[in-house]
Amino acid sequence: MDETTDPELTSWVDVPPGSHFPIQNLPFGVAARSDGKHFITSAIGNHVLDLSELERRGVFSTTPLAGKNVFQSASLNQFMALGRDSWKAVRATVSHLLQADNPAIRDNGELRESALVSASEVQMVMPVEIGDYTDFYSSKEHATNVGTMFRGADNALMPNWLHLPVAYHGRASSVVVSGTPIHRPSGQTLPEGAEAPQFGESRVLDFELEMGFFIGPPGELGEPISVSDAADHIFGMVLVNDWSARDIQKWEYQPLGPFLAKNFGTTISPWIVTMEALEPFSCAGPEQTPEPLPHLRSEGKRTFDIELEVQLSPEGSDATTISRGNFNTLYWDICQQLAHHTVTGCNVRTGDLLASGTISGSAPVSRGSMLELTWMGKEPLKLSDGEERKFLQDGDSVTMTGWCEGDGYRVGFGKCAGTILPANEV
Ligand code: CA
């Protein structure tokens, strides 16, 4: 095991019980100070560690980062492009500096003051310049549920679904960081029983519980990335809410798939949890039958045991947990997704985001969208304040969280949250 993931490690920085950011995690993000200055950072307990400041002081001068100044930037892209040796070297250095018995920052008041900042004093901002965003559809249970509702049980799973990870090219410009409000979209819909479409604000607004991964070193145009090489190109993961307007989707999605139903906003959590931190929680995925064609075969511990939860809070009300699932229920794994994406020679670039698709398990409580939780509005959810919901209303906040459960600690993703604002005038 990588020594940075040793469950016995502790830090001189206080890590409250249940914190998502023990010393075993060390995610990467970008924070903004009150003066607006952005800096690349890691998290430990309720603090952030200013990696830009540490780099200026030469802390990484004995790593492959020496002289590169990749942390003097407002995004992680330059660092992500360097590859796994550099990521591991930084992780090992940061872990070492934060370990309980290391006095280097702990006993240097001036350095500690400038590099370790209370998380409450900063705002987390978009950590990556995202060039392209692709959304998969890799949960068999989700695809079956939606297919059953839209096309009937006999045509639920399309003939291709068990043979390839279905996806569409999404919209990177509207990917936003947790906390950014989302306006209800407007568009064309065909009301039940109507003969002609109408235009107006979506009345069937939904969330989708997903996770996504970021591309580190790019792939070259014309050169497929194999399943076995895919991991070298994957920097880390975030939570994703792929907000969806179901009524717009239903009218527009054939024959080319979703367009306006998905392009008005996609929310990600601000901390990127690295594959190094997730490695101890790797596990087997669902059995794949029929066996995928050779170029998509994946073996061993091909996914990760990540607990997922979704909470819904009407404006001014307490949150109700409405979904509980696990990332490990996904049929297609992230290496298969990247191999499929690039098999034509399609290049991927540093900072590209590839999301899983809605994550639904077999238990009703693990359904990852309102569409499925309420079965298209037929079984409204009861919230703790006595209200009911078929779909999202203006003022509703959706908060997703996820974590890996270690022995006495959690490696978590923090929160992916957003609030629905009323539609803008068209
Ligand atoms: Ca989606």
Tab-separated table of C-alpha atoms and ligand atoms in Angstrom:
chain	number	residue	atom	x	y	z
A	1	MET	CA	0.000	0.000	0.000
A	2	ASP	CA	1.042	3.592	-0.738
A	3	GLU	CA	2.237	5.024	2.588
A	4	THR	CA	0.064	8.149	2.103
A	5	THR	CA	-3.066	6.005	2.483
A	6	ASP	CA	-1.933	4.217	5.673
A	7	PRO	CA	-5.009	4.209	7.968
A	8	GLU	CA	-2.715	4.793	10.969
A	9	LEU	CA	-1.498	8.187	9.711
A	10	THR	CA	-2.576	11.217	11.726
A	11	SER	CA	-1.991	14.934	11.253
A	12	TRP	CA	-0.989	17.778	13.575
A	13	VAL	CA	-3.942	19.655	12.032
A	14	ASP	CA	-7.169	18.791	13.841
A	15	VAL	CA	-9.436	16.520	11.785
A	16	PRO	CA	-12.907	16.335	13.381
A	17	PRO	CA	-14.615	12.910	13.474
A	18	GLY	CA	-16.513	12.276	10.241
A	19	SER	CA	-14.506	14.901	8.326
A	20	HIS	CA	-14.191	14.117	4.619
A	21	PHE	CA	-10.627	15.390	4.629
A	22	PRO	CA	-8.326	13.315	6.821
A	23	ILE	CA	-4.642	13.079	5.930
A	24	GLN	CA	-5.421	9.990	3.817
A	25	ASN	CA	-7.464	12.103	1.364
A	26	LEU	CA	-5.490	15.256	0.355
A	27	PRO	CA	-7.725	16.314	-2.548
A	28	PHE	CA	-6.909	19.203	-4.881
A	29	GLY	CA	-8.979	22.331	-5.430
A	30	VAL	CA	-8.838	26.067	-6.066
A	31	ALA	CA	-9.880	28.531	-3.378
A	32	ALA	CA	-10.517	32.270	-3.420
A	33	ARG	CA	-9.583	34.531	-0.527
A	34	SER	CA	-11.782	37.450	0.490
A	35	ASP	CA	-9.597	39.753	-1.646
A	36	GLY	CA	-10.521	37.626	-4.690
A	37	LYS	CA	-7.076	36.072	-5.083
A	38	HIS	CA	-7.246	32.449	-6.262
A	39	PHE	CA	-4.829	29.778	-5.102
A	40	ILE	CA	-4.387	26.044	-5.598
A	41	THR	CA	-4.975	24.159	-2.423
A	42	SER	CA	-5.459	20.867	-0.625
A	43	ALA	CA	-7.783	20.149	2.309
A	44	ILE	CA	-7.086	18.852	5.796
A	45	GLY	CA	-9.928	18.746	8.337
A	46	ASN	CA	-11.546	22.181	8.394
A	47	HIS	CA	-8.523	23.892	6.814
A	48	VAL	CA	-7.092	24.370	3.368
A	49	LEU	CA	-3.373	24.220	2.648
A	50	ASP	CA	-2.110	26.846	0.185
A	51	LEU	CA	0.004	24.864	-2.294
A	52	SER	CA	0.811	28.024	-4.274
A	53	GLU	CA	2.495	29.452	-1.169
A	54	LEU	CA	4.373	26.215	-0.479
A	55	GLU	CA	5.602	26.133	-4.071
A	56	ARG	CA	6.859	29.735	-3.849
A	57	ARG	CA	8.866	28.719	-0.799
A	58	GLY	CA	10.532	25.873	-2.666
A	59	VAL	CA	8.767	23.025	-0.893
A	60	PHE	CA	8.415	21.075	-4.148
A	61	SER	CA	11.918	21.823	-5.440
A	62	THR	CA	13.061	18.225	-4.991
A	63	THR	CA	10.059	16.821	-6.900
A	64	PRO	CA	9.428	16.622	-10.675
A	65	LEU	CA	7.619	19.973	-10.251
A	66	ALA	CA	10.911	21.820	-9.681
A	67	GLY	CA	11.017	25.031	-11.723
A	68	LYS	CA	7.619	24.435	-13.341
A	69	ASN	CA	5.528	26.769	-11.144
A	70	VAL	CA	2.360	24.785	-11.893
A	71	PHE	CA	0.690	26.000	-8.695
A	72	GLN	CA	1.080	29.696	-9.650
A	73	SER	CA	-2.144	29.362	-11.627
A	74	ALA	CA	-5.881	29.773	-11.133
A	75	SER	CA	-6.594	26.226	-12.311
A	76	LEU	CA	-5.179	22.743	-11.820
A	77	ASN	CA	-4.706	22.035	-15.544
A	78	GLN	CA	-0.924	22.481	-15.685
A	79	PHE	CA	-0.447	20.203	-12.689
A	80	MET	CA	-2.919	17.637	-14.035
A	81	ALA	CA	-1.021	17.445	-17.338
A	82	LEU	CA	2.208	16.356	-15.619
A	83	GLY	CA	1.064	12.812	-14.881
A	84	ARG	CA	1.119	10.321	-12.078
A	85	ASP	CA	4.782	10.549	-11.001
A	86	SER	CA	4.355	14.264	-10.313
A	87	TRP	CA	0.972	13.801	-8.620
A	88	LYS	CA	2.435	11.140	-6.348
A	89	ALA	CA	5.479	13.242	-5.497
A	90	VAL	CA	3.314	16.202	-4.460
A	91	ARG	CA	0.978	13.944	-2.518
A	92	ALA	CA	3.904	12.354	-0.662
A	93	THR	CA	5.391	15.786	0.139
A	94	VAL	CA	2.089	17.222	1.400
A	95	SER	CA	1.343	14.093	3.420
A	96	HIS	CA	4.782	14.249	5.009
A	97	LEU	CA	4.387	17.948	5.919
A	98	LEU	CA	1.019	17.317	7.567
A	99	GLN	CA	1.979	14.197	9.522
A	100	ALA	CA	1.685	14.560	13.281
A	101	ASP	CA	5.411	14.248	13.978
A	102	ASN	CA	6.619	16.669	11.277
A	103	PRO	CA	7.542	20.103	12.748
A	104	ALA	CA	8.339	21.864	9.423
A	105	ILE	CA	5.045	23.788	9.198
A	106	ARG	CA	3.634	22.795	12.573
A	107	ASP	CA	6.337	24.647	14.540
A	108	ASN	CA	6.928	27.506	12.089
A	109	GLY	CA	4.340	30.091	13.135
A	110	GLU	CA	4.951	32.413	10.200
A	111	LEU	CA	4.708	29.642	7.587
A	112	ARG	CA	1.716	28.047	9.276
A	113	GLU	CA	-0.055	31.398	9.354
A	114	SER	CA	0.408	31.985	5.632
A	115	ALA	CA	-0.095	28.438	4.288
A	116	LEU	CA	-2.829	26.973	6.486
A	117	VAL	CA	-6.137	28.804	6.138
A	118	SER	CA	-9.470	28.093	7.812
A	119	ALA	CA	-11.887	26.701	5.223
A	120	SER	CA	-14.466	29.206	6.465
A	121	GLU	CA	-12.254	32.084	5.260
A	122	VAL	CA	-12.176	31.001	1.633
A	123	GLN	CA	-14.631	30.210	-1.136
A	124	MET	CA	-14.008	27.163	-3.289
A	125	VAL	CA	-14.121	27.979	-7.002
A	126	MET	CA	-14.018	26.027	-10.270
A	127	PRO	CA	-10.807	23.977	-10.020
A	128	VAL	CA	-10.292	23.128	-13.684
A	129	GLU	CA	-10.599	24.773	-17.089
A	130	ILE	CA	-12.899	22.220	-18.696
A	131	GLY	CA	-12.539	21.985	-22.463
A	132	ASP	CA	-14.995	19.190	-23.132
A	133	TYR	CA	-17.643	17.435	-21.086
A	134	THR	CA	-18.997	13.993	-21.937
A	135	ASP	CA	-21.860	12.331	-20.096
A	136	PHE	CA	-22.193	8.560	-20.033
A	137	TYR	CA	-25.257	6.472	-19.232
A	138	SER	CA	-23.540	3.648	-17.386
A	139	SER	CA	-26.016	2.549	-14.719
A	140	LYS	CA	-27.989	-0.445	-15.917
A	141	GLU	CA	-30.678	0.174	-13.315
A	142	HIS	CA	-31.044	3.837	-14.360
A	143	ALA	CA	-31.145	2.995	-18.073
A	144	THR	CA	-33.728	0.292	-17.381
A	145	ASN	CA	-35.892	2.587	-15.236
A	146	VAL	CA	-35.847	5.485	-17.718
A	147	GLY	CA	-36.304	3.168	-20.696
A	148	THR	CA	-39.306	1.580	-19.024
A	149	MET	CA	-40.912	4.971	-18.386
A	150	PHE	CA	-40.165	6.480	-21.815
A	151	ARG	CA	-40.585	3.429	-24.086
A	152	GLY	CA	-42.170	0.651	-22.015
A	153	ALA	CA	-40.664	-2.359	-20.228
A	154	ASP	CA	-40.250	-4.365	-23.443
A	155	ASN	CA	-37.913	-1.764	-24.973
A	156	ALA	CA	-36.304	-0.520	-21.767
A	157	LEU	CA	-32.684	-1.360	-22.528
A	158	MET	CA	-31.643	-0.566	-26.097
A	159	PRO	CA	-29.892	-3.422	-27.982
A	160	ASN	CA	-26.501	-1.667	-27.789
A	161	TRP	CA	-26.551	-0.971	-24.055
A	162	LEU	CA	-24.877	-4.151	-22.783
A	163	HIS	CA	-22.183	-3.926	-25.485
A	164	LEU	CA	-20.886	-0.375	-25.131
A	165	PRO	CA	-20.973	2.500	-22.623
A	166	VAL	CA	-23.598	4.784	-24.183
A	167	ALA	CA	-22.798	8.511	-23.944
A	168	TYR	CA	-23.317	11.911	-25.548
A	169	HIS	CA	-21.094	14.963	-25.925
A	170	GLY	CA	-22.280	17.451	-23.324
A	171	ARG	CA	-21.697	21.142	-22.762
A	172	ALA	CA	-18.581	22.298	-20.885
A	173	SER	CA	-19.428	26.026	-20.793
A	174	SER	CA	-22.252	25.525	-18.288
A	175	VAL	CA	-20.392	23.260	-15.850
A	176	VAL	CA	-20.356	25.194	-12.564
A	177	VAL	CA	-18.935	24.653	-9.116
A	178	SER	CA	-21.021	23.694	-6.085
A	179	GLY	CA	-23.033	26.606	-4.684
A	180	THR	CA	-23.789	28.225	-8.040
A	181	PRO	CA	-27.568	28.735	-8.413
A	182	ILE	CA	-29.312	27.303	-11.466
A	183	HIS	CA	-32.147	29.082	-13.273
A	184	ARG	CA	-35.087	26.951	-14.307
A	185	PRO	CA	-34.791	26.544	-18.090
A	186	SER	CA	-37.425	27.243	-20.702
A	187	GLY	CA	-37.969	25.323	-23.900
A	188	GLN	CA	-40.401	23.395	-26.064
A	189	THR	CA	-42.466	20.588	-24.599
A	190	LEU	CA	-45.295	18.411	-25.848
A	191	PRO	CA	-47.824	18.150	-22.999
A	192	GLU	CA	-49.481	14.768	-22.463
A	193	GLY	CA	-52.234	14.323	-25.049
A	194	ALA	CA	-51.426	17.575	-26.927
A	195	GLU	CA	-50.981	17.567	-30.691
A	196	ALA	CA	-48.674	20.562	-30.949
A	197	PRO	CA	-45.728	21.619	-28.792
A	198	GLN	CA	-45.775	24.675	-26.564
A	199	PHE	CA	-43.050	26.962	-25.275
A	200	GLY	CA	-42.545	27.803	-21.617
A	201	GLU	CA	-40.575	27.108	-18.489
A	202	SER	CA	-39.819	23.491	-17.673
A	203	ARG	CA	-42.283	22.002	-15.201
A	204	VAL	CA	-40.426	18.738	-14.804
A	205	LEU	CA	-37.043	19.796	-13.476
A	206	ASP	CA	-34.803	17.091	-12.043
A	207	PHE	CA	-31.325	16.354	-10.710
A	208	GLU	CA	-29.086	13.441	-11.677
A	209	LEU	CA	-26.717	11.920	-9.117
A	210	GLU	CA	-23.471	11.255	-10.953
A	211	MET	CA	-19.737	11.154	-10.472
A	212	GLY	CA	-17.174	12.367	-12.966
A	213	PHE	CA	-13.464	12.047	-13.623
A	214	PHE	CA	-10.913	14.480	-15.028
A	215	ILE	CA	-8.365	13.800	-17.751
A	216	GLY	CA	-4.739	14.389	-16.746
A	217	PRO	CA	-2.186	13.762	-19.502
A	218	PRO	CA	-3.951	14.106	-22.861
A	219	GLY	CA	-4.545	11.475	-25.506
A	220	GLU	CA	-3.322	12.171	-29.032
A	221	LEU	CA	-5.607	12.536	-32.036
A	222	GLY	CA	-5.760	9.226	-33.887
A	223	GLU	CA	-4.398	7.207	-30.953
A	224	PRO	CA	-6.915	5.197	-28.924
A	225	ILE	CA	-6.327	4.810	-25.164
A	226	SER	CA	-6.743	1.168	-24.149
A	227	VAL	CA	-8.611	0.012	-21.044
A	228	SER	CA	-5.305	-0.994	-19.474
A	229	ASP	CA	-3.671	2.410	-20.188
A	230	ALA	CA	-6.731	4.473	-19.232
A	231	ALA	CA	-5.815	4.862	-15.564
A	232	ASP	CA	-2.626	6.770	-16.512
A	233	HIS	CA	-4.824	9.507	-17.993
A	234	ILE	CA	-7.221	9.838	-15.022
A	235	PHE	CA	-6.374	12.477	-12.411
A	236	GLY	CA	-9.266	12.172	-9.968
A	237	MET	CA	-12.983	12.287	-9.362
A	238	VAL	CA	-15.761	14.663	-8.303
A	239	LEU	CA	-19.484	14.513	-7.586
A	240	VAL	CA	-21.662	15.672	-10.472
A	241	ASN	CA	-25.260	16.885	-10.626
A	242	ASP	CA	-26.415	16.752	-14.246
A	243	TRP	CA	-29.542	18.903	-13.892
A	244	SER	CA	-32.211	17.742	-16.352
A	245	ALA	CA	-35.467	19.133	-17.732
A	246	ARG	CA	-37.467	15.973	-18.346
A	247	ASP	CA	-40.330	17.545	-20.296
A	248	ILE	CA	-37.886	19.233	-22.693
A	249	GLN	CA	-35.895	15.990	-22.900
A	250	LYS	CA	-38.917	13.882	-23.775
A	251	TRP	CA	-39.878	16.074	-26.748
A	252	GLU	CA	-36.355	16.654	-28.156
A	253	TYR	CA	-34.287	13.538	-27.447
A	254	GLN	CA	-35.038	11.460	-30.519
A	255	PRO	CA	-33.098	10.850	-32.708
A	256	LEU	CA	-29.880	12.541	-31.476
A	257	GLY	CA	-30.236	12.466	-27.682
A	258	PRO	CA	-30.521	15.238	-25.094
A	259	PHE	CA	-29.657	18.828	-26.023
A	260	LEU	CA	-31.435	21.703	-24.220
A	261	ALA	CA	-32.681	19.327	-21.520
A	262	LYS	CA	-29.157	19.114	-20.138
A	263	ASN	CA	-27.198	22.165	-21.327
A	264	PHE	CA	-28.387	24.809	-18.843
A	265	GLY	CA	-26.189	23.700	-15.972
A	266	THR	CA	-24.088	20.872	-14.551
A	267	THR	CA	-22.746	21.194	-11.014
A	268	ILE	CA	-19.525	19.618	-9.723
A	269	SER	CA	-18.082	19.383	-6.213
A	270	PRO	CA	-15.004	21.619	-5.780
A	271	TRP	CA	-12.511	19.059	-4.446
A	272	ILE	CA	-10.938	16.558	-6.837
A	273	VAL	CA	-10.233	13.345	-4.949
A	274	THR	CA	-7.254	11.640	-6.555
A	275	MET	CA	-7.100	8.043	-7.742
A	276	GLU	CA	-4.255	7.553	-5.220
A	277	ALA	CA	-6.657	8.411	-2.358
A	278	LEU	CA	-9.399	6.187	-3.811
A	279	GLU	CA	-7.152	3.187	-4.441
A	280	PRO	CA	-7.683	1.530	-1.009
A	281	PHE	CA	-11.414	1.537	-1.762
A	282	SER	CA	-11.202	-0.161	-5.138
A	283	CYS	CA	-13.555	-3.116	-5.534
A	284	ALA	CA	-15.132	-5.432	-8.075
A	285	GLY	CA	-17.895	-4.079	-10.305
A	286	PRO	CA	-21.063	-5.827	-11.454
A	287	GLU	CA	-20.521	-8.939	-13.551
A	288	GLN	CA	-20.734	-8.076	-17.249
A	289	THR	CA	-22.877	-10.433	-19.319
A	290	PRO	CA	-22.450	-10.803	-22.222
A	291	GLU	CA	-18.699	-10.407	-21.953
A	292	PRO	CA	-17.683	-7.121	-23.625
A	293	LEU	CA	-15.785	-7.234	-26.910
A	294	PRO	CA	-11.995	-7.518	-26.393
A	295	HIS	CA	-11.282	-3.755	-26.643
A	296	LEU	CA	-13.642	-3.080	-23.709
A	297	ARG	CA	-12.664	-5.909	-21.373
A	298	SER	CA	-11.767	-4.806	-17.855
A	299	GLU	CA	-10.643	-7.003	-14.989
A	300	GLY	CA	-10.045	-7.109	-11.260
A	301	LYS	CA	-11.014	-4.330	-8.873
A	302	ARG	CA	-12.324	-2.105	-11.613
A	303	THR	CA	-14.435	0.340	-9.601
A	304	PHE	CA	-14.655	2.017	-6.172
A	305	ASP	CA	-16.775	1.647	-3.053
A	306	ILE	CA	-18.132	5.200	-2.700
A	307	GLU	CA	-21.262	5.813	-0.621
A	308	LEU	CA	-23.555	8.436	-2.131
A	309	GLU	CA	-26.388	10.513	-0.704
A	310	VAL	CA	-28.758	13.171	-2.009
A	311	GLN	CA	-30.619	15.673	0.163
A	312	LEU	CA	-33.469	17.959	-0.896
A	313	SER	CA	-34.266	21.179	1.009
A	314	PRO	CA	-37.208	23.393	0.092
A	315	GLU	CA	-36.439	27.086	0.640
A	316	GLY	CA	-36.290	27.750	4.392
A	317	SER	CA	-36.829	24.085	5.348
A	318	ASP	CA	-34.637	21.329	6.727
A	319	ALA	CA	-33.042	18.819	4.393
A	320	THR	CA	-34.535	15.389	3.712
A	321	THR	CA	-32.283	12.566	2.521
A	322	ILE	CA	-34.025	11.241	-0.585
A	323	SER	CA	-31.452	8.895	-2.127
A	324	ARG	CA	-28.704	6.569	-0.876
A	325	GLY	CA	-26.583	4.601	-3.298
A	326	ASN	CA	-23.078	3.517	-4.199
A	327	PHE	CA	-20.780	4.251	-7.140
A	328	ASN	CA	-19.839	0.550	-7.270
A	329	THR	CA	-23.221	-0.380	-8.779
A	330	LEU	CA	-22.236	1.174	-12.151
A	331	TYR	CA	-22.084	-1.428	-14.921
A	332	TRP	CA	-19.374	0.263	-17.039
A	333	ASP	CA	-16.221	1.421	-15.224
A	334	ILE	CA	-14.243	4.610	-15.863
A	335	CYS	CA	-11.416	2.862	-17.751
A	336	GLN	CA	-13.946	1.251	-20.094
A	337	GLN	CA	-15.596	4.653	-20.581
A	338	LEU	CA	-12.314	6.341	-21.533
A	339	ALA	CA	-11.287	3.459	-23.817
A	340	HIS	CA	-14.661	3.583	-25.565
A	341	HIS	CA	-14.504	7.382	-25.904
A	342	THR	CA	-11.109	7.275	-27.628
A	343	VAL	CA	-11.376	4.035	-29.627
A	344	THR	CA	-12.039	6.011	-32.810
A	345	GLY	CA	-8.919	8.090	-32.249
A	346	CYS	CA	-10.890	10.912	-30.600
A	347	ASN	CA	-8.332	12.831	-28.519
A	348	VAL	CA	-9.014	13.886	-24.944
A	349	ARG	CA	-7.386	16.953	-23.424
A	350	THR	CA	-6.195	17.849	-19.960
A	351	GLY	CA	-9.174	19.035	-17.928
A	352	ASP	CA	-11.843	17.213	-19.923
A	353	LEU	CA	-14.668	15.977	-17.704
A	354	LEU	CA	-16.264	12.560	-18.245
A	355	ALA	CA	-19.308	11.849	-16.091
A	356	SER	CA	-20.837	8.507	-15.221
A	357	GLY	CA	-24.493	9.062	-15.960
A	358	THR	CA	-27.127	8.842	-13.259
A	359	ILE	CA	-26.179	6.331	-10.582
A	360	SER	CA	-29.136	4.176	-9.564
A	361	GLY	CA	-28.918	0.883	-7.701
A	362	SER	CA	-31.437	-1.926	-7.490
A	363	ALA	CA	-33.075	-0.723	-4.249
A	364	PRO	CA	-35.730	2.000	-4.693
A	365	VAL	CA	-33.916	4.271	-2.178
A	366	SER	CA	-30.810	4.181	-4.367
A	367	ARG	CA	-32.472	5.737	-7.406
A	368	GLY	CA	-30.440	8.754	-8.480
A	369	SER	CA	-33.087	11.101	-9.944
A	370	MET	CA	-36.544	12.450	-9.064
A	371	LEU	CA	-37.824	10.862	-12.287
A	372	GLU	CA	-37.067	7.445	-10.837
A	373	LEU	CA	-37.661	8.182	-7.134
A	374	THR	CA	-41.212	9.401	-7.879
A	375	TRP	CA	-41.652	7.129	-10.901
A	376	MET	CA	-42.395	10.047	-13.255
A	377	GLY	CA	-44.316	11.914	-10.566
A	378	LYS	CA	-46.740	9.098	-9.771
A	379	GLU	CA	-45.294	8.470	-6.280
A	380	PRO	CA	-44.406	11.876	-4.785
A	381	LEU	CA	-41.650	12.071	-2.194
A	382	LYS	CA	-42.633	13.055	1.323
A	383	LEU	CA	-40.250	15.592	2.838
A	384	SER	CA	-39.512	16.128	6.529
A	385	ASP	CA	-41.377	19.476	6.584
A	386	GLY	CA	-44.580	17.762	5.418
A	387	GLU	CA	-44.310	18.971	1.818
A	388	GLU	CA	-44.380	16.624	-1.154
A	389	ARG	CA	-42.325	16.750	-4.326
A	390	LYS	CA	-42.806	15.174	-7.730
A	391	PHE	CA	-40.036	17.278	-9.267
A	392	LEU	CA	-37.965	20.309	-8.227
A	393	GLN	CA	-39.634	23.604	-7.383
A	394	ASP	CA	-38.113	27.082	-7.394
A	395	GLY	CA	-36.130	27.604	-4.184
A	396	ASP	CA	-35.352	23.909	-3.764
A	397	SER	CA	-31.734	23.039	-2.975
A	398	VAL	CA	-30.205	19.698	-3.930
A	399	THR	CA	-27.074	18.633	-2.055
A	400	MET	CA	-25.093	15.537	-2.987
A	401	THR	CA	-22.339	14.009	-0.953
A	402	GLY	CA	-20.118	10.961	-1.203
A	403	TRP	CA	-17.427	9.241	0.785
A	404	CYS	CA	-15.349	6.085	1.141
A	405	GLU	CA	-15.673	4.524	4.578
A	406	GLY	CA	-12.273	3.623	6.041
A	407	ASP	CA	-11.588	2.062	9.414
A	408	GLY	CA	-12.209	5.078	11.657
A	409	TYR	CA	-11.961	7.703	8.914
A	410	ARG	CA	-13.683	8.827	5.744
A	411	VAL	CA	-12.151	9.822	2.441
A	412	GLY	CA	-14.890	12.114	1.155
A	413	PHE	CA	-15.844	14.427	-1.669
A	414	GLY	CA	-17.487	17.178	0.379
A	415	LYS	CA	-20.637	18.594	-1.159
A	416	CYS	CA	-22.097	19.229	-4.583
A	417	ALA	CA	-24.959	21.671	-4.019
A	418	GLY	CA	-27.202	23.937	-6.054
A	419	THR	CA	-30.443	25.899	-5.656
A	420	ILE	CA	-33.132	26.332	-8.298
A	421	LEU	CA	-33.984	29.948	-9.152
A	422	PRO	CA	-37.084	31.021	-11.093
A	423	ALA	CA	-36.883	30.964	-14.880
A	424	ASN	CA	-35.520	34.062	-16.604
A	425	GLU	CA	-37.683	35.932	-19.101
A	426	VAL	CA	-37.261	34.685	-22.655
B	1	CA	CA	-26.808	12.572	-17.119
